[in-house]
Short mmCIF file of C-alpha atoms in Angstrom, two decimals:
data_model
loop_
_atom_site.label_atom_id
_atom_site.label_comp_id
_atom_site.label_asym_id
_atom_site.label_seq_id
_atom_site.Cartn_x
_atom_site.Cartn_y
_atom_site.Cartn_z
CA MET A 1 -29.12 -11.39 -8.22
CA SER A 2 -32.96 -10.29 -6.78
CA LEU A 3 -33.98 -9.41 -3.50
CA LEU A 4 -35.65 -12.27 -0.97
CA ARG A 5 -37.85 -10.59 2.10
CA LEU A 6 -37.28 -12.30 4.82
CA SER A 7 -40.29 -13.39 6.83
CA GLY A 8 -41.73 -15.92 9.40
CA TRP A 9 -41.37 -13.76 12.59
CA ALA A 10 -43.75 -15.61 15.07
CA PRO A 11 -44.70 -13.66 18.04
CA VAL A 12 -43.45 -14.64 21.47
CA GLN A 13 -46.75 -16.23 23.46
CA GLY A 14 -47.22 -13.77 26.70
CA TRP A 15 -45.82 -10.95 25.03
CA SER A 16 -47.93 -10.10 22.11
CA ALA A 17 -47.07 -6.47 20.56
CA LEU A 18 -44.99 -5.19 22.97
CA SER A 19 -42.14 -7.84 21.97
CA GLU A 20 -39.58 -7.10 19.41
CA ARG A 21 -38.31 -8.43 16.01
CA VAL A 22 -34.34 -7.29 15.96
CA VAL A 23 -31.15 -8.18 14.41
CA VAL A 24 -28.43 -8.40 16.20
CA VAL A 25 -25.28 -7.66 13.86
CA GLY A 26 -21.87 -8.79 15.20
CA ALA A 27 -21.82 -11.96 16.57
CA GLY A 28 -18.71 -11.70 19.02
CA LEU A 29 -19.33 -11.90 22.89
CA SER A 30 -20.79 -8.64 23.04
CA GLY A 31 -23.40 -9.81 20.49
CA LEU A 32 -24.65 -13.26 21.95
CA ILE A 33 -25.29 -12.20 24.66
CA ALA A 34 -27.42 -8.54 23.77
CA ALA A 35 -29.06 -11.02 21.40
CA ALA A 36 -29.86 -13.58 24.93
CA SER A 37 -30.81 -10.90 27.14
CA ARG A 38 -33.00 -10.10 24.29
CA ALA A 39 -34.74 -12.91 23.84
CA ALA A 40 -34.95 -14.30 27.05
CA ARG A 41 -37.18 -11.23 27.31
CA GLY A 42 -39.72 -12.42 24.30
CA ASP A 43 -38.34 -11.01 21.28
CA SER A 44 -37.55 -12.96 17.90
CA VAL A 45 -34.06 -12.64 17.58
CA ILE A 46 -32.15 -13.20 14.53
CA LEU A 47 -28.04 -12.92 15.01
CA VAL A 48 -25.57 -11.48 11.46
CA GLU A 49 -22.61 -12.04 11.34
CA ARG A 50 -19.84 -12.30 8.38
CA LEU A 51 -17.47 -14.70 10.21
CA PRO A 52 -18.73 -18.28 10.11
CA THR A 53 -18.16 -18.39 13.63
CA VAL A 54 -19.34 -16.66 16.72
CA GLY A 55 -16.51 -15.38 19.17
CA GLY A 56 -15.10 -12.41 17.22
CA VAL A 57 -12.01 -10.89 19.10
CA TRP A 58 -12.57 -13.22 22.41
CA GLY A 59 -12.42 -16.54 19.93
CA PHE A 60 -14.66 -19.27 19.39
CA ASP A 61 -13.12 -21.27 22.09
CA HIS A 62 -13.75 -19.31 24.89
CA PRO A 63 -16.20 -20.46 27.81
CA ALA A 64 -17.90 -17.83 27.92
CA VAL A 65 -18.64 -17.41 24.45
CA ILE A 66 -19.41 -21.63 24.16
CA ALA A 67 -21.90 -21.00 26.94
CA ALA A 68 -23.02 -17.59 25.35
CA ALA A 69 -24.05 -19.00 22.05
CA GLN A 70 -25.22 -22.26 24.13
CA GLU A 71 -28.27 -19.85 25.61
CA CYS A 72 -29.05 -18.16 22.85
CA ARG A 73 -29.28 -21.42 20.49
CA ARG A 74 -31.68 -22.68 24.15
CA LEU A 75 -33.31 -19.32 23.42
CA GLY A 76 -34.13 -20.01 19.55
CA VAL A 77 -32.14 -16.99 18.32
CA GLU A 78 -31.14 -17.64 14.44
CA PHE A 79 -27.48 -17.24 13.50
CA LEU A 80 -26.54 -16.52 10.07
CA LEU A 81 -22.91 -16.75 10.25
CA GLY A 82 -20.94 -16.16 6.96
CA SER A 83 -23.05 -13.31 6.28
CA SER A 84 -22.27 -9.57 5.72
CA ALA A 85 -24.95 -6.69 7.39
CA ILE A 86 -24.74 -3.79 4.10
CA ARG A 87 -27.59 -1.65 5.01
CA TRP A 88 -30.34 -0.44 7.36
CA ARG A 89 -32.99 1.25 5.98
CA ASP A 90 -36.50 1.79 6.38
CA ARG A 91 -36.55 -0.51 9.61
CA ARG A 92 -34.84 -3.16 7.42
CA LEU A 93 -31.34 -4.73 6.65
CA LEU A 94 -29.75 -5.71 3.92
CA VAL A 95 -27.77 -8.57 3.88
CA VAL A 96 -25.36 -10.39 1.96
CA GLY A 97 -24.41 -14.08 2.76
CA PRO A 98 -23.22 -17.31 0.45
CA GLY A 99 -25.62 -16.99 -3.33
CA ALA A 100 -28.13 -15.01 -1.33
CA VAL A 101 -28.83 -11.36 -0.95
CA ARG A 102 -31.83 -10.81 1.61
CA TRP A 103 -33.51 -7.89 3.78
CA ILE A 104 -34.89 -8.83 6.96
CA GLU A 105 -37.51 -6.84 8.16
CA ALA A 106 -37.03 -6.11 12.06
CA ASP A 107 -38.49 -2.98 14.77
CA ARG A 108 -34.69 -2.54 16.37
CA LEU A 109 -30.97 -2.66 14.84
CA VAL A 110 -28.80 -4.08 17.64
CA PHE A 111 -25.15 -3.37 16.66
CA ALA A 112 -22.48 -4.92 18.80
CA GLY A 113 -20.02 -4.72 16.14
CA GLY A 114 -17.26 -4.06 17.84
CA ASN A 115 -14.09 -1.30 18.33
CA ARG A 116 -10.56 -0.67 16.34
CA PRO A 117 -7.72 1.58 16.73
CA PRO A 118 -7.90 5.22 15.61
CA THR A 119 -6.55 6.27 12.15
CA ALA A 120 -3.57 8.55 11.70
CA ALA A 121 -6.13 11.13 10.97
CA GLU A 122 -8.12 10.70 13.42
CA LEU A 123 -4.93 11.10 15.79
CA GLY A 124 -3.91 14.42 14.10
CA ILE A 125 -1.33 12.75 12.38
CA ALA A 126 0.10 15.07 9.22
CA GLY A 127 2.07 13.10 6.22
CA GLY A 128 1.01 10.90 3.17
CA ARG A 129 0.07 7.59 3.26
CA LEU A 130 2.93 5.37 3.54
CA ALA A 131 4.26 1.87 3.71
CA GLY A 132 4.56 0.99 7.28
CA VAL A 133 1.92 2.27 9.55
CA PHE A 134 0.16 0.11 10.72
CA ALA A 135 -3.21 -0.41 13.17
CA SER A 136 -3.00 -1.63 16.62
CA THR A 137 -4.98 -4.98 15.20
CA VAL A 138 -3.64 -5.42 12.28
CA ALA A 139 -0.26 -5.16 13.35
CA HIS A 140 -1.21 -8.03 16.27
CA HIS A 141 -2.69 -10.66 13.47
CA LEU A 142 1.13 -10.13 11.59
CA LEU A 143 3.30 -10.40 14.65
CA ASP A 144 1.20 -13.68 15.65
CA ALA A 145 1.93 -14.93 12.28
CA GLY A 146 5.66 -14.17 12.63
CA VAL A 147 5.40 -10.63 10.49
CA VAL A 148 8.85 -8.16 11.18
CA LEU A 149 6.63 -5.03 11.11
CA GLY A 150 10.67 -3.59 11.16
CA HIS A 151 13.63 -2.85 13.58
CA ARG A 152 12.64 0.24 15.05
CA PRO A 153 9.16 0.60 15.28
CA VAL A 154 7.01 3.62 17.04
CA VAL A 155 3.62 2.23 19.06
CA VAL A 156 1.45 6.20 19.21
CA GLY A 157 -0.64 5.56 22.40
CA GLY A 158 0.10 4.42 25.68
CA THR A 159 -2.75 1.66 26.03
CA ASP A 160 -4.10 -1.57 26.53
CA GLU A 161 -3.53 -2.31 22.74
CA ALA A 162 0.52 -1.37 22.83
CA ALA A 163 0.68 -3.42 25.95
CA ILE A 164 -0.58 -6.87 22.93
CA VAL A 165 2.31 -5.54 20.94
CA LEU A 166 4.97 -4.59 22.73
CA PRO A 167 6.03 -8.07 23.43
CA HIS A 168 6.65 -8.59 19.72
CA LEU A 169 8.07 -5.77 18.49
CA MET A 170 10.37 -6.34 21.00
CA GLU A 171 11.83 -9.09 19.59
CA HIS A 172 13.34 -8.02 16.52
CA GLY A 173 14.50 -4.50 17.46
CA ARG A 174 14.41 -1.32 19.89
CA VAL A 175 11.24 -0.12 20.53
CA THR A 176 9.75 3.60 20.92
CA VAL A 177 6.81 4.12 22.76
CA VAL A 178 4.49 8.09 22.17
CA GLY A 179 2.12 8.85 25.13
CA GLY A 180 0.29 7.26 27.81
CA THR A 181 2.09 6.38 30.85
CA PRO A 182 4.83 3.47 31.01
CA PRO A 183 4.17 0.57 32.76
CA ALA A 184 6.56 -0.45 36.21
CA GLY A 185 9.54 -1.62 34.47
CA ALA A 186 8.87 -0.69 30.71
CA LEU A 187 11.72 1.25 30.79
CA GLY A 188 15.56 -0.37 29.96
CA GLU A 189 14.57 -3.45 28.20
CA ARG A 190 14.44 -2.59 24.53
CA VAL A 191 12.04 0.22 24.71
CA ASP A 192 12.31 4.29 24.74
CA TRP A 193 9.19 5.83 26.21
CA TRP A 194 7.97 9.59 25.02
CA PRO A 195 5.33 9.64 27.84
CA GLY A 196 3.06 13.52 27.41
CA TYR A 197 4.13 14.15 23.36
CA SER A 198 1.71 13.35 20.35
CA PRO A 199 2.26 12.35 17.00
CA LEU A 200 2.81 15.33 14.39
CA ARG A 201 4.09 14.54 11.04
CA LEU A 202 4.88 10.99 8.95
CA HIS A 203 7.97 11.50 6.86
CA GLY A 204 8.69 9.25 4.55
CA THR A 205 9.17 9.14 0.10
CA ASP A 206 7.78 5.60 0.16
CA ARG A 207 8.18 4.27 3.64
CA VAL A 208 7.99 5.57 6.68
CA ASP A 209 11.44 6.82 7.97
CA LEU A 210 10.73 9.66 10.51
CA LEU A 211 7.88 10.58 12.31
CA ASP A 212 7.82 14.26 14.89
CA ILE A 213 6.10 14.86 18.34
CA GLY A 214 5.40 17.12 20.34
CA HIS A 215 4.78 18.20 23.72
CA GLY A 216 3.58 22.34 24.76
CA SER A 217 6.40 24.18 22.26
CA ALA A 218 8.80 20.67 22.07
CA THR A 219 9.74 18.89 19.31
CA VAL A 220 11.33 15.75 18.52
CA GLN A 221 12.00 13.88 15.40
CA LEU A 222 12.10 10.01 15.42
CA TYR A 223 14.16 7.69 13.62
CA CYS A 224 11.49 4.68 12.95
CA ASP A 225 11.17 1.67 10.10
CA ALA A 226 7.39 1.20 11.67
CA VAL A 227 4.12 2.84 12.93
CA ILE A 228 1.51 1.35 15.25
CA LEU A 229 -1.31 3.27 16.14
CA ALA A 230 -2.34 1.37 19.35
CA GLY A 231 -4.69 5.17 20.26
CA PRO A 232 -7.21 5.06 22.37
CA LEU A 233 -10.56 2.11 21.25
CA LEU A 234 -13.10 3.15 18.74
CA PRO A 235 -16.58 1.64 17.84
CA LEU A 236 -16.71 -0.08 14.47
CA ARG A 237 -19.76 1.14 12.86
CA ASN A 238 -19.74 -0.04 9.52
CA VAL A 239 -23.36 -0.40 7.92
CA ASP A 240 -24.82 2.03 6.23
CA GLY A 241 -27.28 3.85 7.95
CA ALA A 242 -26.14 2.37 11.30
CA VAL A 243 -23.51 4.65 11.75
CA ARG A 244 -24.44 7.91 13.88
CA ASP A 245 -25.77 7.36 17.43
CA GLN A 246 -28.66 9.39 16.49
CA SER A 247 -29.28 6.50 13.91
CA ASP A 248 -33.31 5.41 13.60
CA GLY A 249 -34.47 2.18 15.51
CA VAL A 250 -30.50 1.14 16.27
CA VAL A 251 -28.40 0.35 19.14
CA PHE A 252 -25.65 -0.01 19.92
CA VAL A 253 -23.39 -1.86 22.11
CA GLN A 254 -19.59 -1.26 22.11
CA PRO A 255 -17.96 -0.85 24.74
CA LEU A 256 -15.12 0.82 24.78
CA ASP A 257 -12.89 -0.91 27.86
CA PRO A 258 -10.33 -3.77 27.41
CA GLY A 259 -10.14 -4.37 31.10
CA LEU A 260 -13.71 -5.60 31.25
CA ASP A 261 -14.29 -9.49 32.23
CA ALA A 262 -17.04 -11.39 30.94
CA ARG A 263 -18.64 -11.23 33.65
CA ALA A 264 -18.20 -7.46 33.86
CA LEU A 265 -19.09 -7.91 30.14
CA ARG A 266 -22.51 -9.60 30.82
CA ARG A 267 -23.60 -6.81 32.87
CA VAL A 268 -22.65 -3.68 30.38
CA VAL A 269 -24.14 -5.17 27.27
CA GLN A 270 -27.28 -6.14 28.84
CA GLU A 271 -27.97 -2.83 30.46
CA ALA A 272 -27.08 -1.38 26.82
CA ALA A 273 -29.35 -3.76 24.63
CA ALA A 274 -32.54 -3.44 27.07
CA PRO A 275 -35.17 -2.64 25.20
CA THR A 276 -37.01 0.42 24.28
CA ARG A 277 -40.64 -0.48 26.11
CA PRO A 278 -43.60 1.94 25.82
CA GLU A 279 -43.68 4.53 28.73
CA GLY A 280 -45.68 2.80 31.02
CA VAL A 281 -44.76 -1.13 30.27
CA LEU A 282 -42.36 -2.34 32.86
CA VAL A 283 -40.25 -5.75 31.16
CA PRO A 284 -39.57 -8.36 33.02
#
């Protein structure tokens, strides 16, 4: 399959050399806001999203997503939906879509790829790779689909991600939470909480059946048949050449606070996605 180079970037009147060719990866609410923000400042913007629709975790029918997508279209943002960003190199982005592989030339890559829960290794949990260990995002989708993950599950991390899966897990058995702070009323309602403890090691032959946890010199073994990893969110970065914070020509727009509402998210994203201009040049 041949590689096609996209062209046809037209400078916006009034910006001349100050306008940039920008490609935004990720069409969740953060990506939509970033694309609209850059387009409103006079940049030529292409928005790349691996899914066939916009919205990400907010959903395509959220009012804030609908409004942001309309704003992008009004400002002339080009949408490439159902296309995956693969590699950023020499100010070009390699994009793979249905029936085509394309290089997009750009002055700037704005990466809005969302966030993810940490892996067992990132949480410092020893042990083999066993069945029954789920990232909280995967667990959430499976639980929404009616899949029973276990009858003695352990949730690692008392974060907002844990709060999302807890009600589903409690329908099928007693749940143990490791770390975090118990919210009011959580104890005694089919939830055992171990605040201050950290996960140490997974045990099992094929499927997890024990989890060691510790606090200082104290160690406890928890019997379980599923472990859900719901630690603090980390930025998801999966484009070769656009992984490190210092990646050339890349701006990362990945707010980690899950409590941001649409209005607060807009403020954070617009500040993070603000264009980089030469010193002394004012940006309207």
